[in-house]
Amino acid sequence: MRTSKWAVLAYVAIIIFGCLAAVPSVLPQAMREQFTAVLPFKPVTLGLDLRGGSHLVLEVDGAGLQKARLNTLLDDTRRVLRGERVSASSARISGNTVTVSIADAADREKVLPKLQELATPVSTIGFGASAPEVEVTANGDVVTLAITEAGIADRMTKAVEQSLEIIRNRVDQVGVAEPLIQRIGSNRILVQLPGLQDPTRLRELLGSTAQMSFHMLDQTVDVTQPPPRGVDILPGANDDTNKYPVESRVAISGERLDDAKVGFDQRTNQPVVDFSFDSLGARQFAEITRENVGRPFAIVLDGKVLTAPVINEPILGGRGQISGNFTAESATVLSALLRSGALPAPLTIIEERSVGPNLGSDSIRMGLYTGLAGFGLVVALMVVLYGAWGIIANVGLMLHTIMTIGVLGLIGSTLTLPGIAGIILGIGMAVDANILINARIREETEGGAGAMKALDVGFNKAYATILDSNITTLTGTILLFWLGSGPVRGFAVTMMLGIVISMFTSVTVVRLLMREVVVRRKMKKLEIPSLFGRVPHLPTFSFMKRRFQAIGFSAFLSISSVVLFFTPGLNYGIDFIGGIQVEAVSKDKIDLPTLRGSLEELNLGEVALQDFGGGQSVLIRVQRQPGGEQEQTAALNRIKDAVTVSVPGATLERTEVVGPTISSELARSGFLAVGLAMVAILLYIWFRFEWHFAVGAIAVLLLDITKTVGFFALTGVDFNLTAIAALLTMIGYSVNDKVVVYDRMRENLRKYKSMPFSDLIDMSINQVIARCIFTSVATALSLVPMAIWGGETVRSFAWPMIFGVIVATTSSIYIGGPILLFLSRWWKDREASRTATQQPGTPTA
C-alpha cells in the first residue's frame, strides 16, 4: 500500500512539532529562555519529588461549617424575634435545626413571615434552578428552621472559594515562589510549594482558622466553677493552665481589623503585633475603652486568649497592640493570619508530604541514569534480535521517547518520579509492536511472499493484535488516572501518552521507514535476520500434554500466596494505613539502636526503622497518633528533634504525614481500580473474542494477581499506591500477552476448522512463543536499572513489575491454553447434553 505525499508531510510535521516541543525540557535555563521567546513551547514541569518542596491537602470541616451556620441562623432568628417584641430566649439549637417555641398564635403569625425571609434562594445544579437555603416549617407552637442540602452545598462551595483566596494571601505572606493552590473535589484544597522543605510554619499558617474577636472579661466569675450563662471559660494561647472568664458577646469582631504588622515593645524590646481597625471598628473600640476603663479586655484567637490587658484609658486612635511570649517568627505568622482574614471554617490538613532539594536532585539524576540504562538495554536487544532492521525500530523508539516528553510539556503535565518510571516502562512495552510486526513479516517471507507483500501483510495482521493489546493496557492506566492521586497520576499520564504515541511511532513511522528501505534497495525478498545471522526455529512443544502439572503448580503458588497474604500479610505503606514517615540521611553511619531508643522514649506507639543506603540513610515510620492534626504536627516535631539529637548533622530529606481519611480513600480507590480494570477487560475481550476467552483471561489474571500479591507479602516490599500502579500495569501487560495468544488462536480457528482444539492451542502458542519471550525480556530489561538503582520510591513498583512480567509470560504459555481448553470442552459437553435432552425419545443420563 503506497503512502501519499500529503500523509508523509503530515507525519514529518507531527514529528518535527513533537521534537521541538521537547527541546525546552533538555536545554539549560539561559538557552531555554531564548528558545521559548521564539517558539511558544514550555518545558515539562517537575513534580515536588524531583525538585523538592511541600505538598499539603486541606479539607474544609463540614461539621464546623454547619455549626457556624446554625449559630448565625440562631442569631438572625433572635434578631427577628426581638424586632417583633417576642421573647428571644425561646429560640435554641436542637440538633441540626433551630427551633422557636411561640405559644401565642398572634405572635406566631407575625413572626413566621419574617422567619421565612431568612430562607434565601441558592443556586443548584441545573439550568438556572434554585432552592431555599433554609426550610421553615411550623408544627403547632414550634417553628423549625432547617438548613437544606442545597444550602449546605452552597455554603461549602463558598467556603472553599473563600478559603482558596485566603490561603493564597497567606502563602504570599510567606514568600514562596510558584505556589500551586487549587480546589480538588467538593471540599478539599491542594497546596504545593516548591522549595519549601520544612512546612511546619506553613502548617500553622494554613491550619489556623484565625477567627479573632475582642471580648470583655467578667471578673465576678470563678474560673474553677461552671460558668453562668453568657460567659465562657477559655484557655490561654501560651499556657493552657491559665483560664479566663470571657463574655460570650463579641465586643468587636475581627472583621473590623484593617492591618496588622510585627513591631517591638519599646520597654522590653520583645516582638509584638501592632494592629489597627477600620473606621467603624475604631469608633467601636473607642466606645468600649471609654466605657470600660479599669476592666480587662480579652483578645481571643480561635478560642484561646492571646492577651487580656486592663484598659487604663480610652483608646481613640483605633490602634492596639498584642503582646505575649512571641518570637519574631510567631509574631510574623500571627500578623500574616490577621492581615489575610479569617477562614470561613476550620481547615484540616489530611495529607502532608515534603521532599528536600537534595533528594529531589538525586531523584532527577537517578531517573536520568536508569532511563538511559533501560533505553540502552532495549536498543541493544532490538539490534541483537533484528540486526539492521532493529535500528529502524530503535529510531521509532527514540521518537516515541522524545515525543512523550514533548507532549507532557504541551499539556502542562507534571513529571514525577513514578512518571519517569512510566516513560521507562513505556519504552520496554513500545517495542512489543515492532516484535509483533517483525515476527509476522518473517512468517510471510517464509510462506513465499515478496518483500512488499510481506511488509504490508505483516503490518496489517499485526495491527489488530497491537490495537487490542494496547486498549487493554490503556484500560488499567485510565482507571489509575481516574482513581489515583499525586505522583501516581503522573505515572498514569505518561503511560497513557506512551501507549497512544507508540501507535504512531512504532507502527506508522516504522512502516514508512521500512517501506522506504525496501523501495530504495529494490528488494525482492524481505528477510529480517538477527545480528548473528538467520534466526533458527524454536523446537515445538506440546503444552497441552503437561497441562495438569502446569495448572497444579500454578494453583499451588496461588494458594501459597493467599496464605502469605494473611500470614505474615502485606507491609502496607502509610498511603493505606496513615501515619508519619521520615527519611534521614547522615554523612556518617547511623547508630540504629541509639536512634531506636530515642524514638521509643517519645511514647509514640509502634516505631519501625528501615536501614538503606549503606547505613547512612534510615526510613522512620511511626503509627498515626490519636487526636487531630495538631497532635500529628507535635509528633513530627518530636521525631525531628530526636533524630537531630541522636544523629548529629543528619538532614531530613523526606517527611510524610497521611491522615486516616485520605489513607482509607486511597486504599478504597486502589482496590476499586483493580476490580474495575478486571471488569473492563472481561467485557472488552468478550466483545472482541468469545465469552470463554474472556472468562479464561480473567481466571488466569486472578492467578497472576494472587502470585504478585504473594511476592509483596514474601519480600516485604511496601504495598502502597505505587504498588497498586504496578498491579494495574501488570494486569494490562498480562492481558496484553493473552490477547496476542488469543488473536493467533482466533486466526487459526478460521484456517483449521477441523483441527482438534488442543492441537490448535499448541500450534498457536508455538507460533507466538518467541514474541512472548522477546517482549517480556525487553520489558524486564527496561525495568532492571530502575529496580537496582531507582531508590525506595520506585522500588515498590519495579521489582513487583519484573516479577509480574515473568508470571504473565509463563501463564500465557502454560496456563491460559489449558483453562481455555477446559472451558471449551465444558461448554461443548453442556450443549451436547442439552441437545440430547431436547430430542424426543432420547434416554436421560
Short mmCIF file of C-alpha atoms in Angstrom, two decimals, residues 419-721:
data_model
loop_
_atom_site.label_atom_id
_atom_site.label_comp_id
_atom_site.label_asym_id
_atom_site.label_seq_id
_atom_site.Cartn_x
_atom_site.Cartn_y
_atom_site.Cartn_z
CA GLY A 419 6.17 9.41 35.79
CA ILE A 420 9.79 8.75 34.82
CA ALA A 421 9.14 5.10 35.68
CA GLY A 422 6.17 5.23 33.30
CA ILE A 423 8.34 6.57 30.47
CA ILE A 424 10.96 3.86 31.08
CA LEU A 425 8.33 1.11 31.18
CA GLY A 426 6.70 2.60 28.09
CA ILE A 427 10.00 2.18 26.25
CA GLY A 428 10.01 -1.53 27.04
CA MET A 429 6.37 -2.02 26.10
CA ALA A 430 6.55 0.11 22.93
CA VAL A 431 8.89 -2.39 21.25
CA ASP A 432 6.19 -5.05 21.56
CA ALA A 433 4.57 -3.65 18.42
CA ASN A 434 7.84 -3.97 16.47
CA ILE A 435 8.42 -7.50 17.79
CA LEU A 436 4.92 -8.50 16.64
CA ILE A 437 5.37 -6.85 13.25
CA ASN A 438 8.79 -8.38 12.59
CA ALA A 439 7.53 -11.82 13.61
CA ARG A 440 4.63 -11.51 11.16
CA ILE A 441 6.92 -10.33 8.34
CA ARG A 442 9.22 -13.30 8.94
CA GLU A 443 6.22 -15.66 8.70
CA GLU A 444 5.04 -14.11 5.43
CA THR A 445 8.55 -14.25 3.96
CA GLU A 446 8.87 -17.94 4.91
CA GLY A 447 5.50 -18.50 3.23
CA GLY A 448 6.97 -17.27 -0.08
CA ALA A 449 5.64 -13.69 -0.13
CA GLY A 450 7.62 -10.96 -1.87
CA ALA A 451 9.20 -8.07 0.03
CA MET A 452 6.39 -5.55 -0.41
CA LYS A 453 3.63 -8.10 0.19
CA ALA A 454 5.36 -9.45 3.30
CA LEU A 455 5.71 -5.89 4.62
CA ASP A 456 2.08 -4.91 4.02
CA VAL A 457 0.51 -8.20 5.15
CA GLY A 458 2.79 -8.37 8.19
CA PHE A 459 1.81 -4.90 9.34
CA ASN A 460 -1.89 -5.46 8.62
CA LYS A 461 -2.05 -8.76 10.52
CA ALA A 462 -0.12 -7.38 13.47
CA TYR A 463 -2.17 -4.18 13.68
CA ALA A 464 -5.35 -5.76 15.09
CA THR A 465 -3.34 -7.56 17.78
CA ILE A 466 -1.42 -4.38 18.63
CA LEU A 467 -4.66 -2.41 18.89
CA ASP A 468 -6.34 -5.00 21.15
CA SER A 469 -3.35 -5.32 23.45
CA ASN A 470 -2.87 -1.55 23.73
CA ILE A 471 -6.55 -0.98 24.55
CA THR A 472 -6.42 -3.50 27.39
CA THR A 473 -3.27 -1.86 28.79
CA LEU A 474 -4.83 1.57 28.36
CA THR A 475 -7.85 0.45 30.41
CA GLY A 476 -5.76 -0.01 33.54
CA THR A 477 -3.91 3.29 33.17
CA ILE A 478 -7.14 5.25 32.63
CA LEU A 479 -8.58 3.79 35.83
CA LEU A 480 -5.34 4.56 37.65
CA PHE A 481 -5.53 8.18 36.49
CA TRP A 482 -9.20 8.40 37.48
CA LEU A 483 -8.86 6.86 40.93
CA GLY A 484 -5.21 7.61 41.73
CA SER A 485 -3.71 10.77 43.17
CA GLY A 486 -0.47 12.71 43.30
CA PRO A 487 2.65 11.24 41.66
CA VAL A 488 0.84 8.02 40.71
CA ARG A 489 -1.43 10.01 38.41
CA GLY A 490 1.77 11.28 36.79
CA PHE A 491 2.69 7.66 36.09
CA ALA A 492 -0.74 7.06 34.55
CA VAL A 493 -0.41 10.14 32.32
CA THR A 494 3.00 9.10 30.94
CA MET A 495 1.79 5.54 30.37
CA MET A 496 -1.32 6.71 28.51
CA LEU A 497 0.70 9.07 26.35
CA GLY A 498 3.30 6.37 25.72
CA ILE A 499 0.68 3.88 24.54
CA VAL A 500 -1.01 6.35 22.19
CA ILE A 501 2.27 7.74 20.79
CA SER A 502 3.66 4.22 20.24
CA MET A 503 0.77 3.55 17.84
CA PHE A 504 2.20 6.35 15.71
CA THR A 505 5.96 5.87 16.11
CA SER A 506 6.18 2.07 16.30
CA VAL A 507 3.59 1.39 13.59
CA THR A 508 3.16 4.32 11.21
CA VAL A 509 6.69 5.77 11.27
CA VAL A 510 8.50 2.41 11.34
CA ARG A 511 6.32 1.13 8.47
CA LEU A 512 7.14 4.20 6.42
CA LEU A 513 10.88 3.81 7.06
CA MET A 514 10.88 0.07 6.31
CA ARG A 515 8.92 0.64 3.09
CA GLU A 516 11.39 3.32 2.02
CA VAL A 517 14.30 0.90 2.53
CA VAL A 518 12.54 -1.85 0.54
CA VAL A 519 11.77 0.53 -2.35
CA ARG A 520 15.21 2.17 -2.49
CA ARG A 521 17.04 -1.15 -2.35
CA LYS A 522 14.56 -2.75 -4.79
CA MET A 523 14.32 -5.76 -2.51
CA LYS A 524 12.57 -8.86 -3.86
CA LYS A 525 12.54 -10.70 -0.54
CA LEU A 526 12.30 -9.13 2.90
CA GLU A 527 14.37 -11.15 5.34
CA ILE A 528 14.86 -10.00 8.93
CA PRO A 529 17.86 -11.87 10.35
CA SER A 530 19.28 -11.36 13.81
CA LEU A 531 22.64 -9.73 14.45
CA PHE A 532 24.22 -13.19 14.26
CA GLY A 533 22.50 -14.34 11.11
CA ARG A 534 19.43 -16.38 10.31
CA VAL A 535 17.09 -16.99 13.25
CA PRO A 536 16.66 -20.72 13.99
CA HIS A 537 13.17 -22.04 14.67
CA LEU A 538 12.39 -22.90 18.25
CA PRO A 539 11.51 -26.55 18.87
CA THR A 540 7.81 -27.37 19.00
CA PHE A 541 6.37 -28.18 22.42
CA SER A 542 3.12 -29.92 23.37
CA PHE A 543 1.93 -27.71 26.20
CA MET A 544 -1.46 -29.39 26.50
CA LYS A 545 0.04 -32.74 27.45
CA ARG A 546 1.53 -31.16 30.57
CA ARG A 547 -1.48 -29.00 31.33
CA PHE A 548 -2.44 -30.74 34.58
CA GLN A 549 1.06 -30.35 36.03
CA ALA A 550 1.17 -26.70 34.94
CA ILE A 551 -2.24 -25.83 36.40
CA GLY A 552 -1.47 -27.78 39.59
CA PHE A 553 1.82 -25.95 40.14
CA SER A 554 0.19 -22.59 39.37
CA ALA A 555 -2.65 -23.34 41.80
CA PHE A 556 -0.13 -24.32 44.49
CA LEU A 557 1.72 -21.00 44.09
CA SER A 558 -1.54 -19.01 44.16
CA ILE A 559 -2.81 -20.82 47.27
CA SER A 560 0.56 -20.26 48.96
CA SER A 561 0.29 -16.57 48.04
CA VAL A 562 -3.16 -16.35 49.63
CA VAL A 563 -1.73 -17.90 52.81
CA LEU A 564 1.12 -15.36 52.74
CA PHE A 565 -1.45 -12.59 52.32
CA PHE A 566 -2.89 -13.49 55.73
CA THR A 567 0.33 -14.65 57.39
CA PRO A 568 2.56 -12.62 57.62
CA GLY A 569 0.44 -10.25 55.49
CA LEU A 570 1.32 -7.23 53.39
CA ASN A 571 3.64 -4.46 54.51
CA TYR A 572 1.13 -1.64 53.99
CA GLY A 573 2.63 1.79 53.40
CA ILE A 574 1.34 4.95 55.02
CA ASP A 575 -0.72 5.63 51.88
CA PHE A 576 -3.15 2.99 53.12
CA ILE A 577 -2.85 2.97 56.93
CA GLY A 578 -1.86 6.57 57.65
CA GLY A 579 0.98 7.64 59.89
CA ILE A 580 4.24 9.57 59.86
CA GLN A 581 7.28 8.74 57.73
CA VAL A 582 10.66 10.48 57.87
CA GLU A 583 13.79 9.80 55.81
CA ALA A 584 17.02 10.91 57.49
CA VAL A 585 20.45 11.00 55.82
CA SER A 586 23.82 11.35 57.53
CA LYS A 587 27.39 11.59 56.27
CA ASP A 588 28.42 9.01 58.88
CA LYS A 589 26.99 5.57 59.64
CA ILE A 590 23.76 5.89 61.65
CA ASP A 591 23.64 4.12 65.03
CA LEU A 592 20.22 2.45 64.73
CA PRO A 593 19.96 1.13 68.34
CA THR A 594 20.61 4.61 69.72
CA LEU A 595 18.11 6.16 67.35
CA ARG A 596 15.51 3.49 68.13
CA GLY A 597 15.94 4.07 71.86
CA SER A 598 15.48 7.82 71.47
CA LEU A 599 12.32 7.36 69.40
CA GLU A 600 10.80 4.78 71.74
CA GLU A 601 11.26 7.19 74.65
CA LEU A 602 8.82 9.53 72.88
CA ASN A 603 5.98 7.03 73.53
CA LEU A 604 4.51 7.48 70.06
CA GLY A 605 3.48 3.84 69.66
CA GLU A 606 4.97 1.43 67.14
CA VAL A 607 8.22 2.69 65.58
CA ALA A 608 9.84 0.94 62.59
CA LEU A 609 13.32 1.71 61.24
CA GLN A 610 14.49 0.63 57.79
CA ASP A 611 18.19 0.95 57.01
CA PHE A 612 19.32 1.56 53.44
CA GLY A 613 21.97 3.49 51.55
CA GLY A 614 24.94 1.74 53.15
CA GLY A 615 23.86 2.57 56.69
CA GLN A 616 23.86 6.31 56.07
CA SER A 617 20.13 6.57 55.41
CA VAL A 618 17.23 5.44 57.55
CA LEU A 619 13.48 5.44 56.97
CA ILE A 620 11.49 6.06 60.16
CA ARG A 621 7.84 5.04 60.34
CA VAL A 622 5.55 5.91 63.21
CA GLN A 623 1.89 5.00 63.54
CA ARG A 624 -0.69 7.75 63.28
CA GLN A 625 -1.16 9.49 66.60
CA PRO A 626 -4.56 9.71 68.30
CA GLY A 627 -6.14 13.13 68.07
CA GLY A 628 -6.26 15.79 65.43
CA GLU A 629 -3.75 17.44 63.15
CA GLN A 630 -2.05 19.36 65.95
CA GLU A 631 -1.06 16.03 67.52
CA GLN A 632 0.46 14.91 64.20
CA THR A 633 2.48 18.12 63.95
CA ALA A 634 3.65 17.79 67.53
CA ALA A 635 4.68 14.16 66.97
CA LEU A 636 6.52 15.05 63.76
CA ASN A 637 8.42 17.84 65.51
CA ARG A 638 9.37 15.50 68.37
CA ILE A 639 10.64 12.93 65.88
CA LYS A 640 12.72 15.59 64.13
CA ASP A 641 14.21 16.71 67.47
CA ALA A 642 15.02 13.11 68.44
CA VAL A 643 16.74 12.47 65.09
CA THR A 644 18.75 15.69 65.42
CA VAL A 645 19.95 14.72 68.92
CA SER A 646 20.65 11.04 68.13
CA VAL A 647 22.23 11.62 64.71
CA PRO A 648 24.21 14.89 64.79
CA GLY A 649 24.47 16.52 61.38
CA ALA A 650 21.59 14.48 59.92
CA THR A 651 19.35 16.06 57.29
CA LEU A 652 15.68 15.18 56.86
CA GLU A 653 15.26 14.55 53.15
CA ARG A 654 11.63 13.49 53.19
CA THR A 655 8.68 13.73 55.57
CA GLU A 656 5.16 12.41 55.05
CA VAL A 657 2.04 12.65 57.20
CA VAL A 658 -1.09 10.87 55.95
CA GLY A 659 -4.32 11.02 57.93
CA PRO A 660 -6.90 8.24 58.25
CA THR A 661 -9.36 10.00 55.92
CA ILE A 662 -7.04 10.17 52.94
CA SER A 663 -5.45 6.75 53.66
CA SER A 664 -8.82 4.96 53.70
CA GLU A 665 -9.82 6.75 50.49
CA LEU A 666 -6.55 5.79 48.77
CA ALA A 667 -6.96 2.15 49.81
CA ARG A 668 -10.57 2.07 48.63
CA SER A 669 -9.71 3.76 45.32
CA GLY A 670 -6.73 1.46 44.73
CA PHE A 671 -8.64 -1.79 45.18
CA LEU A 672 -11.62 -0.37 43.29
CA ALA A 673 -9.32 0.41 40.36
CA VAL A 674 -8.07 -3.20 40.29
CA GLY A 675 -11.64 -4.54 40.36
CA LEU A 676 -12.91 -2.18 37.67
CA ALA A 677 -9.90 -2.95 35.46
CA MET A 678 -10.73 -6.66 35.54
CA VAL A 679 -14.40 -6.00 34.73
CA ALA A 680 -13.49 -3.68 31.83
CA ILE A 681 -11.01 -6.21 30.43
CA LEU A 682 -13.58 -9.00 30.76
CA LEU A 683 -16.13 -7.01 28.75
CA TYR A 684 -13.64 -5.97 26.08
CA ILE A 685 -12.28 -9.47 25.47
CA TRP A 686 -15.85 -10.83 25.46
CA PHE A 687 -16.69 -8.24 22.82
CA ARG A 688 -13.59 -8.85 20.69
CA PHE A 689 -13.41 -12.66 21.05
CA GLU A 690 -15.89 -15.03 22.73
CA TRP A 691 -17.16 -15.49 26.27
CA HIS A 692 -14.86 -18.41 27.15
CA PHE A 693 -11.84 -16.36 26.02
CA ALA A 694 -12.92 -13.57 28.40
CA VAL A 695 -13.60 -15.90 31.34
CA GLY A 696 -10.32 -17.71 30.69
CA ALA A 697 -8.40 -14.43 30.66
CA ILE A 698 -9.94 -13.36 34.00
CA ALA A 699 -9.20 -16.76 35.55
CA VAL A 700 -5.56 -16.57 34.52
CA LEU A 701 -5.44 -12.94 35.62
CA LEU A 702 -6.63 -13.88 39.11
CA LEU A 703 -3.82 -16.43 39.33
CA ASP A 704 -1.30 -13.79 38.20
CA ILE A 705 -2.58 -11.23 40.71
CA THR A 706 -2.51 -13.65 43.64
CA LYS A 707 1.09 -14.62 42.84
CA THR A 708 2.12 -10.96 42.63
CA VAL A 709 0.40 -10.20 45.95
CA GLY A 710 2.28 -13.18 47.39
CA PHE A 711 5.51 -11.62 46.12
CA PHE A 712 4.68 -8.44 48.07
CA ALA A 713 3.96 -10.47 51.22
CA LEU A 714 7.08 -12.65 50.90
CA THR A 715 9.54 -9.85 50.18
CA GLY A 716 8.03 -7.21 52.47
CA VAL A 717 8.07 -4.59 49.71
CA ASP A 718 5.85 -1.61 50.60
CA PHE A 719 2.28 -2.10 49.45
CA ASN A 720 1.22 1.45 48.72
CA LEU A 721 -0.33 3.45 45.89
#
